[in-house]
């Protein structure tokens, strides 16, 4: 939760804009400012104070405890010109919050964290638990001193300015090692702990078993990615509570899946109880990996039978492919998740013109593999190949990467030997619809008129189906210099089922500086005014031009009496 505090009418106006934009993320604190700050500091993960930075410094100084647990604090000046990340830039998320607040209020984000200021990745922003001399190693990176990277696990990392040897070091390991005064240890989530438990097994017994197994094997509990068990134990209180204390999820598999896993220590007891000869070992091994700790049982102080078992597996480290949608072009329509993936990538693959849009958001050292139009399959193969090498790869596309973009060829190329995540983006159809009004208020379909990869016969059949079904149609790739007859043909098909006055919206370069939009009709649209940068939305028989806006009624019954 983000606490919002203000002292003046101008501050309250800006505060209320944030509260309206983020109703589920924010809480307004009224009353005397000092009391409001104290309450928000104790109750919230982040604060936005519409106050002078000096005043906020004096107010929060007695409240500060530890950078790992203090909330992030952002200050916005009285004129709404700057959003200053004051405290908790990395750990409290204040740097990113300052950027978000700046975008929403039109303020300039001010981030003074040294690593952010010069483009060096903060060691506590890499998405991994961090231990050791963070300040010393970060200072060495900032000063350009050689910092050695020892990535024992091979975990995919964003680009780091590191050398082969150096007086300072970064170690990426799940082993229980002590860091030196010049070393940072990053903990990758490489370990899966399989857990079996009798009904009613105490959480303390489960947790002590897990922690003891890890400690004796020389493994860090901060590298545990998940507790794994059989479906029948998904809600076993002792397992659920142990996972909560470790800060990891519980993942489950069916007894049939676990029974198919070869294990060194099968047993008749779990076979009789839940239908598989192994729970702990099988659940840990079901996705592959190296068995580091074979099944072991808990030990109870009173000598009673053990109620829990566990086994530990180091899962195979895999490369990572993020397929990222950049949205229609405007920077403020690029999602925070997309920004995060761009920052996480060590390799970026994309169309050259899309790379140019976001090049400034990449970390220094990111390897960029760009190509021109028509090389979609090559880009997809390249991205997958780089991920298979163990890299953290971002494959970018405009709009939503899953809509006429790179997700489809990439996932067709990828197998289950890499991790794949999709990052949604604002599609061209949605960006155009927002400009036009509400043309997609009821059922709608998107159809690409490009026959470079899809035979025209197939495209025409889809257009006819949409026409007969009276569905709003958005045409992508409607017309180019080499394809000038497809759009007139598609419009003619729709005209056989819709009135000449049916509203048609035409939007070119939605959300970009040279955006243009107009509302016309099916009879009046001149296809010659349309190009590849245009989205054409044709209404259905219910779509109306209302006050210059294209509206397709949802069909709510309560509206029937108002027509």
Coordinates of C-alpha atoms in Angstrom, one line a residue, residues 42-535:
X42 CA 4.3 2.2 10.1
X43 CA 1.5 0.9 7.9
X44 CA 2.6 1.2 4.3
X45 CA 5.2 -0.2 2.0
X46 CA 5.7 3.2 0.3
X47 CA 4.9 6.8 0.9
X48 CA 4.3 9.8 -1.5
X49 CA 4.6 13.0 0.4
X50 CA 3.5 16.2 -1.2
X51 CA 5.8 18.3 1.0
X52 CA 9.3 19.9 0.9
X53 CA 12.1 17.3 1.1
X54 CA 13.5 19.1 4.1
X55 CA 10.3 18.7 6.0
X56 CA 10.0 15.0 5.1
X57 CA 13.6 14.4 6.1
X58 CA 13.0 15.9 9.6
X59 CA 9.7 13.9 9.9
X60 CA 11.0 10.5 8.9
X61 CA 14.5 10.7 10.5
X62 CA 13.4 9.3 13.9
X63 CA 11.5 6.6 12.2
X64 CA 14.3 5.2 10.0
X65 CA 15.4 1.7 10.9
X66 CA 17.0 -0.5 8.2
X67 CA 17.2 0.0 4.5
X68 CA 15.9 -3.5 3.9
X69 CA 12.7 -2.9 5.8
X70 CA 12.0 0.9 5.7
X71 CA 9.3 2.0 3.2
X72 CA 10.3 3.8 0.1
X73 CA 9.6 7.5 0.3
X74 CA 9.0 9.9 -2.7
X75 CA 8.5 13.6 -2.3
X76 CA 6.6 15.8 -4.8
X77 CA 7.1 19.5 -4.7
X78 CA 4.4 22.1 -4.3
X79 CA 4.4 22.9 -8.0
X80 CA 4.2 19.3 -9.1
X81 CA 7.4 19.7 -11.1
X82 CA 9.6 16.9 -9.5
X83 CA 9.1 13.5 -8.0
X84 CA 12.1 12.9 -5.8
X85 CA 13.1 9.4 -4.7
X86 CA 14.2 10.3 -1.1
X87 CA 14.5 7.0 0.9
X88 CA 14.5 3.4 -0.1
X89 CA 15.4 3.8 -3.8
X90 CA 16.1 0.2 -4.4
X91 CA 14.9 -1.8 -1.4
X92 CA 11.8 0.3 -0.9
X93 CA 11.1 0.7 -4.6
X94 CA 11.2 4.5 -4.4
X95 CA 13.1 4.9 -7.6
X96 CA 10.5 3.1 -9.7
X97 CA 7.7 4.8 -7.8
X98 CA 9.2 8.2 -8.5
X99 CA 9.1 7.3 -12.2
X100 CA 5.5 6.1 -12.0
X101 CA 4.4 9.2 -10.1
X102 CA 6.3 11.4 -12.6
X103 CA 4.5 9.8 -15.6
X104 CA 1.1 10.2 -14.0
X105 CA 1.5 13.8 -12.8
X106 CA 3.7 15.0 -15.5
X107 CA 6.6 15.6 -13.1
X108 CA 10.3 15.0 -13.6
X109 CA 11.5 11.9 -11.7
X110 CA 14.6 12.7 -9.6
X111 CA 16.7 9.6 -8.8
X112 CA 20.0 10.2 -7.1
X113 CA 21.0 6.6 -6.3
X114 CA 24.5 6.4 -7.7
X115 CA 24.0 3.2 -9.7
X116 CA 20.9 4.5 -11.3
X117 CA 22.4 7.8 -12.1
X118 CA 25.2 6.4 -14.2
X119 CA 23.4 3.3 -15.6
X120 CA 25.1 0.7 -13.5
X121 CA 22.7 -2.0 -12.3
X122 CA 22.2 -1.9 -8.6
X123 CA 23.1 -5.3 -7.1
X124 CA 20.0 -5.2 -5.0
X125 CA 17.8 -4.7 -8.1
X126 CA 18.7 -7.9 -10.0
X127 CA 15.8 -9.9 -8.6
X128 CA 17.9 -12.2 -6.5
X129 CA 18.5 -12.1 -2.7
X130 CA 21.7 -10.4 -2.0
X131 CA 24.2 -10.7 0.9
X132 CA 27.6 -9.3 1.7
X133 CA 29.4 -6.1 0.9
X134 CA 26.8 -4.5 -1.4
X135 CA 28.0 -0.9 -0.7
X136 CA 31.7 -1.7 -1.2
X137 CA 31.2 -3.7 -4.4
X138 CA 28.7 -1.2 -5.8
X139 CA 31.3 1.5 -5.1
X140 CA 33.9 -0.5 -7.0
X141 CA 31.6 -0.8 -10.0
X142 CA 31.0 2.9 -9.9
X143 CA 34.7 3.7 -9.7
X144 CA 35.5 1.4 -12.6
X145 CA 37.5 -1.0 -10.5
X146 CA 37.7 -4.6 -11.8
X147 CA 35.0 -6.7 -10.2
X148 CA 35.1 -10.5 -10.9
X149 CA 31.9 -12.5 -11.5
X150 CA 31.8 -16.1 -10.3
X151 CA 28.4 -17.4 -11.6
X152 CA 28.6 -20.9 -10.1
X153 CA 25.0 -21.6 -11.0
X154 CA 25.0 -20.2 -14.5
X155 CA 21.8 -18.2 -13.6
X156 CA 20.8 -15.8 -16.4
X157 CA 21.8 -12.2 -15.4
X158 CA 21.4 -8.8 -16.9
X159 CA 24.7 -7.2 -18.2
X160 CA 27.2 -6.4 -15.4
X161 CA 30.4 -4.4 -15.8
X162 CA 32.6 -7.2 -14.5
X163 CA 36.0 -8.5 -15.3
X164 CA 37.7 -11.9 -15.2
X165 CA 39.7 -11.1 -12.1
X166 CA 39.5 -8.3 -9.6
X167 CA 39.9 -7.4 -5.9
X168 CA 36.2 -7.3 -5.6
X169 CA 33.8 -10.0 -6.6
X170 CA 30.2 -11.1 -7.2
X171 CA 29.4 -14.7 -6.5
X172 CA 26.2 -16.3 -7.7
X173 CA 25.7 -19.5 -5.8
X174 CA 23.2 -21.5 -3.8
X175 CA 25.9 -22.9 -1.5
X176 CA 26.1 -21.7 2.1
X177 CA 29.2 -19.6 1.7
X178 CA 30.4 -16.6 3.7
X179 CA 31.1 -13.5 1.7
X180 CA 34.3 -11.6 2.2
X181 CA 34.4 -7.9 3.0
X182 CA 34.9 -7.3 -0.8
X183 CA 32.3 -9.8 -2.1
X184 CA 28.6 -9.9 -2.8
X185 CA 26.7 -13.1 -2.9
X186 CA 23.6 -13.4 -5.0
X187 CA 21.3 -16.3 -4.3
X188 CA 19.6 -17.8 -7.4
X189 CA 16.4 -19.7 -6.9
X190 CA 17.9 -23.1 -7.9
X191 CA 16.6 -25.4 -5.2
X192 CA 13.4 -27.2 -4.9
X193 CA 12.5 -28.9 -1.6
X194 CA 10.1 -31.9 -1.9
X195 CA 8.0 -32.3 1.2
X196 CA 5.8 -35.1 2.5
X197 CA 3.8 -34.8 5.7
X198 CA 1.3 -36.8 7.7
X199 CA -2.0 -35.1 8.4
X200 CA -1.6 -32.5 11.1
X201 CA 2.2 -32.3 10.9
X202 CA 3.3 -29.2 12.9
X203 CA 4.8 -26.4 10.8
X204 CA 7.8 -26.2 13.2
X205 CA 8.6 -29.8 12.5
X206 CA 8.4 -29.3 8.8
X207 CA 10.5 -26.2 8.9
X208 CA 13.1 -27.6 11.2
X209 CA 13.5 -30.6 8.9
X210 CA 13.9 -28.4 5.8
X211 CA 16.3 -26.0 7.4
X212 CA 18.4 -28.8 8.9
X213 CA 18.6 -30.7 5.6
X214 CA 19.8 -27.5 3.8
X215 CA 22.3 -26.6 6.5
X216 CA 23.9 -30.0 6.6
X217 CA 24.1 -30.0 2.8
X218 CA 25.8 -26.6 2.8
X219 CA 22.9 -25.0 0.9
X220 CA 21.3 -21.6 1.4
X221 CA 17.6 -21.4 2.3
X222 CA 17.5 -18.1 0.3
X223 CA 18.0 -20.2 -2.9
X224 CA 14.8 -22.3 -2.3
X225 CA 12.4 -21.6 -5.1
X226 CA 9.5 -23.7 -4.0
X227 CA 8.2 -26.4 -1.7
X228 CA 6.9 -29.3 -3.8
X229 CA 4.4 -32.0 -2.7
X230 CA 1.5 -34.2 -3.9
X231 CA -1.9 -32.6 -4.8
X232 CA -3.5 -34.3 -1.7
X233 CA -1.2 -32.3 0.5
X234 CA -1.6 -28.9 -1.2
X235 CA -3.5 -27.4 1.8
X236 CA -1.7 -29.3 4.6
X237 CA -1.3 -26.5 7.2
X238 CA 2.2 -27.5 8.2
X239 CA 3.5 -27.4 4.7
X240 CA 1.7 -24.2 3.8
X241 CA 3.0 -22.5 7.0
X242 CA 6.5 -23.6 6.3
X243 CA 6.4 -22.2 2.8
X244 CA 5.1 -18.9 4.1
X245 CA 7.9 -18.6 6.6
X246 CA 10.4 -19.4 3.8
X247 CA 8.7 -16.9 1.5
X248 CA 8.2 -19.5 -1.3
X249 CA 5.1 -21.0 -3.0
X250 CA 3.9 -24.5 -2.7
X251 CA 3.7 -26.4 -6.0
X252 CA 1.9 -29.7 -6.4
X253 CA 1.7 -32.6 -8.8
X254 CA -0.8 -35.5 -9.0
X255 CA 0.0 -38.8 -7.5
X256 CA 0.1 -40.3 -11.0
X257 CA 2.8 -37.9 -12.1
X258 CA 4.9 -38.6 -9.0
X259 CA 4.5 -42.3 -9.3
X260 CA 6.2 -42.1 -12.8
X261 CA 9.3 -40.5 -11.3
X262 CA 12.2 -42.9 -10.6
X263 CA 13.5 -42.3 -7.0
X264 CA 16.2 -44.0 -4.9
X265 CA 14.0 -44.4 -1.8
X266 CA 10.5 -45.5 -2.6
X267 CA 8.2 -46.5 0.2
X268 CA 5.0 -48.4 0.7
X269 CA 3.7 -45.9 3.2
X270 CA 3.0 -43.0 0.8
X271 CA 1.8 -45.5 -1.8
X272 CA -0.9 -46.6 0.6
X273 CA -1.7 -43.1 1.8
X274 CA -1.7 -41.0 -1.4
X275 CA -1.1 -43.4 -4.3
X276 CA 2.6 -42.8 -5.0
X277 CA 5.6 -44.7 -3.7
X278 CA 7.4 -41.3 -3.2
X279 CA 6.3 -37.8 -2.3
X280 CA 9.3 -35.9 -1.2
X281 CA 11.9 -37.2 -3.7
X282 CA 9.5 -37.5 -6.6
X283 CA 8.0 -34.0 -6.1
X284 CA 11.5 -32.5 -6.0
X285 CA 12.6 -34.4 -9.1
X286 CA 9.5 -34.3 -11.2
X287 CA 10.8 -31.4 -13.3
X288 CA 14.4 -32.8 -13.5
X289 CA 17.5 -31.9 -11.6
X290 CA 20.2 -33.2 -9.3
X291 CA 19.2 -34.9 -6.1
X292 CA 21.4 -33.2 -3.5
X293 CA 19.6 -34.4 -0.3
X294 CA 17.8 -37.8 -0.5
X295 CA 14.7 -38.4 1.5
X296 CA 15.1 -37.8 5.2
X297 CA 12.7 -37.9 8.0
X298 CA 12.0 -35.4 10.8
X299 CA 13.1 -36.3 14.3
X300 CA 10.7 -35.6 17.2
X301 CA 12.0 -34.8 20.6
X302 CA 9.5 -37.1 22.3
X303 CA 10.6 -40.1 20.2
X304 CA 7.3 -40.3 18.4
X305 CA 7.1 -41.3 14.7
X306 CA 8.2 -38.7 12.2
X307 CA 5.5 -36.7 10.6
X308 CA 7.4 -35.1 7.8
X309 CA 9.9 -36.0 5.1
X310 CA 11.9 -33.9 2.7
X311 CA 14.4 -34.1 -0.2
X312 CA 16.3 -31.3 -2.0
X313 CA 17.0 -31.0 -5.7
X314 CA 19.0 -28.5 -7.6
X315 CA 16.9 -27.8 -10.7
X316 CA 18.6 -27.3 -14.1
X317 CA 19.4 -23.7 -14.8
X318 CA 17.7 -22.6 -18.0
X319 CA 17.9 -19.7 -20.2
X320 CA 15.0 -17.2 -20.2
X321 CA 13.0 -15.7 -23.0
X322 CA 10.7 -12.8 -22.4
X323 CA 8.4 -11.9 -25.3
X324 CA 7.7 -8.2 -24.7
X325 CA 4.9 -6.1 -26.2
X326 CA 6.0 -2.4 -26.4
X327 CA 2.5 -1.0 -27.0
X328 CA 1.5 1.2 -29.9
X329 CA 4.5 3.6 -29.6
X330 CA 3.8 6.2 -26.9
X331 CA 6.3 5.8 -24.0
X332 CA 3.5 6.2 -21.4
X333 CA 1.7 3.2 -22.9
X334 CA 4.8 1.0 -22.3
X335 CA 3.9 -1.1 -19.2
X336 CA 6.0 -1.2 -16.0
X337 CA 6.4 -4.9 -16.5
X338 CA 7.8 -4.4 -20.0
X339 CA 10.3 -1.9 -18.7
X340 CA 11.4 -4.4 -16.0
X341 CA 12.0 -7.1 -18.6
X342 CA 14.0 -4.7 -20.8
X343 CA 16.2 -4.0 -17.8
X344 CA 16.5 -7.7 -16.9
X345 CA 17.7 -8.7 -20.4
X346 CA 21.3 -9.3 -21.3
X347 CA 20.3 -9.8 -24.9
X348 CA 17.7 -7.9 -26.8
X349 CA 16.3 -9.1 -30.1
X350 CA 14.0 -7.0 -32.3
X351 CA 13.1 -5.1 -35.4
X352 CA 15.4 -2.1 -35.8
X353 CA 12.7 0.6 -35.6
X354 CA 11.3 -0.9 -32.4
X355 CA 14.8 -1.2 -30.9
X356 CA 15.2 2.5 -31.5
X357 CA 12.1 3.2 -29.5
X358 CA 13.4 1.7 -26.3
X359 CA 17.2 1.8 -26.7
X360 CA 17.6 4.3 -23.9
X361 CA 15.8 2.0 -21.4
X362 CA 18.4 -0.8 -21.8
X363 CA 21.1 -1.4 -19.3
X364 CA 24.7 -0.5 -20.5
X365 CA 26.2 -3.6 -22.0
X366 CA 23.0 -5.2 -23.2
X367 CA 23.8 -7.0 -26.5
X368 CA 21.3 -5.8 -29.2
X369 CA 20.5 -8.1 -32.2
X370 CA 18.4 -6.1 -34.5
X371 CA 17.2 -6.7 -38.1
X372 CA 14.9 -5.2 -40.6
X373 CA 11.4 -5.9 -41.9
X374 CA 10.6 -9.4 -43.1
X375 CA 13.0 -11.2 -40.8
X376 CA 10.5 -12.3 -38.2
X377 CA 11.4 -16.0 -38.3
X378 CA 15.1 -15.2 -38.1
X379 CA 14.5 -13.0 -35.1
X380 CA 12.4 -15.7 -33.4
X381 CA 15.1 -18.4 -34.0
X382 CA 17.9 -16.0 -32.8
X383 CA 16.0 -15.2 -29.6
X384 CA 15.4 -18.9 -28.8
X385 CA 19.0 -19.8 -29.6
X386 CA 20.3 -17.1 -27.3
X387 CA 18.0 -18.3 -24.5
X388 CA 19.3 -21.9 -25.0
X389 CA 22.8 -20.6 -24.4
X390 CA 21.6 -19.6 -20.9
X391 CA 21.0 -15.9 -21.6
X392 CA 18.3 -13.7 -20.3
X393 CA 16.7 -12.6 -23.6
X394 CA 14.0 -10.0 -24.4
X395 CA 12.3 -10.4 -27.8
X396 CA 10.3 -7.3 -28.6
X397 CA 7.3 -6.5 -30.8
X398 CA 4.9 -3.6 -31.1
X399 CA 1.5 -3.6 -29.5
X400 CA 1.0 -6.9 -27.8
X401 CA 3.7 -9.4 -28.7
X402 CA 1.0 -12.1 -29.0
X403 CA -1.1 -10.3 -31.6
X404 CA 0.3 -10.4 -35.1
X405 CA 3.7 -10.2 -33.6
X406 CA 6.7 -12.2 -32.3
X407 CA 5.2 -14.5 -29.7
X408 CA 3.7 -16.9 -32.2
X409 CA 6.9 -17.6 -34.2
X410 CA 9.1 -17.6 -31.1
X411 CA 6.9 -20.1 -29.2
X412 CA 6.6 -22.3 -32.3
X413 CA 10.4 -22.4 -32.3
X414 CA 10.9 -22.9 -28.5
X415 CA 10.8 -26.2 -26.7
X416 CA 10.6 -26.9 -23.0
X417 CA 14.3 -26.5 -22.5
X418 CA 14.0 -22.7 -21.8
X419 CA 11.7 -20.6 -19.6
X420 CA 9.4 -18.4 -21.5
X421 CA 7.3 -15.5 -20.2
X422 CA 4.9 -13.2 -22.1
X423 CA 4.6 -9.5 -21.3
X424 CA 1.3 -8.1 -22.6
X425 CA 1.2 -4.7 -24.4
X426 CA -1.5 -2.3 -25.5
X427 CA -2.5 -3.5 -29.0
X428 CA -3.0 -1.2 -32.0
X429 CA -6.7 -2.2 -32.0
X430 CA -7.1 -1.1 -28.4
X431 CA -5.1 2.1 -28.9
X432 CA -7.2 3.0 -31.9
X433 CA -10.5 2.1 -30.2
X434 CA -9.7 4.4 -27.3
X435 CA -9.1 7.3 -29.7
X436 CA -12.3 6.5 -31.7
X437 CA -14.6 6.2 -28.6
X438 CA -16.0 2.7 -27.8
X439 CA -16.2 0.7 -31.1
X440 CA -15.3 -2.5 -29.4
X441 CA -18.0 -2.4 -26.8
X442 CA -19.5 -5.7 -27.9
X443 CA -18.1 -8.8 -29.8
X444 CA -15.3 -7.9 -32.1
X445 CA -12.6 -9.6 -34.2
X446 CA -9.2 -8.6 -35.6
X447 CA -8.3 -9.7 -39.1
X448 CA -5.0 -9.0 -40.9
X449 CA -5.4 -8.3 -44.6
X450 CA -1.8 -9.2 -45.4
X451 CA -1.6 -12.3 -47.6
X452 CA 2.2 -12.6 -47.4
X453 CA 1.8 -15.5 -45.0
X454 CA -1.9 -16.4 -45.2
X455 CA -3.6 -17.2 -48.5
X456 CA -6.2 -14.7 -49.5
X457 CA -8.9 -17.4 -49.7
X458 CA -8.5 -18.0 -46.0
X459 CA -8.6 -14.3 -45.2
X460 CA -11.7 -13.8 -47.3
X461 CA -13.5 -16.7 -45.6
X462 CA -12.8 -15.1 -42.2
X463 CA -14.1 -11.7 -43.4
X464 CA -17.3 -13.3 -44.7
X465 CA -17.8 -15.1 -41.4
X466 CA -17.4 -11.8 -39.5
X467 CA -19.8 -10.1 -41.9
X468 CA -22.4 -12.7 -41.5
X469 CA -22.0 -12.8 -37.7
X470 CA -22.5 -9.0 -37.5
X471 CA -19.2 -8.6 -35.5
X472 CA -17.2 -5.4 -35.3
X473 CA -14.0 -5.9 -37.4
X474 CA -10.6 -4.3 -36.9
X475 CA -8.4 -4.6 -40.0
X476 CA -4.6 -4.8 -39.4
X477 CA -2.2 -4.4 -42.3
X478 CA -5.0 -3.0 -44.4
X479 CA -3.2 -1.7 -47.4
X480 CA 0.3 -1.1 -48.8
X481 CA 1.8 0.0 -52.2
X482 CA 2.1 -3.7 -53.2
X483 CA -1.3 -4.7 -51.8
X484 CA -3.9 -2.2 -52.8
X485 CA -7.0 -4.4 -53.7
X486 CA -7.5 -6.4 -50.5
X487 CA -9.1 -3.6 -48.4
X488 CA -11.7 -2.7 -51.1
X489 CA -12.5 -6.4 -51.4
X490 CA -13.0 -6.8 -47.7
X491 CA -15.1 -3.7 -47.4
X492 CA -17.3 -4.9 -50.2
X493 CA -17.9 -8.1 -48.4
X494 CA -18.9 -6.2 -45.3
X495 CA -21.1 -3.9 -47.3
X496 CA -23.2 -6.9 -48.4
X497 CA -24.3 -7.3 -44.8
X498 CA -24.2 -3.7 -43.4
X499 CA -25.8 -0.4 -44.2
X500 CA -23.7 2.2 -46.2
X501 CA -23.9 4.5 -43.2
X502 CA -22.2 2.0 -40.9
X503 CA -19.5 3.9 -38.9
X504 CA -15.9 3.2 -39.8
X505 CA -13.0 4.5 -37.7
X506 CA -9.6 5.1 -39.3
X507 CA -6.6 5.7 -37.1
X508 CA -3.0 6.2 -38.2
X509 CA 0.0 6.0 -35.9
X510 CA -2.2 5.7 -32.8
X511 CA -0.5 7.3 -29.7
X512 CA 2.5 8.6 -31.7
X513 CA 3.3 12.3 -32.3
X514 CA 1.8 12.2 -35.8
X515 CA -1.4 10.4 -34.8
X516 CA -4.4 11.1 -36.9
X517 CA -8.0 9.8 -36.7
X518 CA -11.2 10.3 -38.4
X519 CA -14.7 8.8 -38.3
X520 CA -16.4 8.0 -41.7
X521 CA -18.8 5.5 -43.1
X522 CA -18.6 2.2 -45.0
X523 CA -19.8 4.0 -48.1
X524 CA -17.6 7.0 -47.8
X525 CA -14.3 5.4 -46.9
X526 CA -11.6 5.9 -49.6
X527 CA -9.2 2.9 -49.4
X528 CA -6.5 5.0 -51.0
X529 CA -6.2 7.1 -47.8
X530 CA -5.2 4.0 -45.8
X531 CA -1.7 2.6 -45.4
X532 CA 0.2 0.0 -43.3
X533 CA 0.4 2.4 -40.4
X534 CA -3.4 2.6 -40.2
X535 CA -5.9 0.5 -38.3

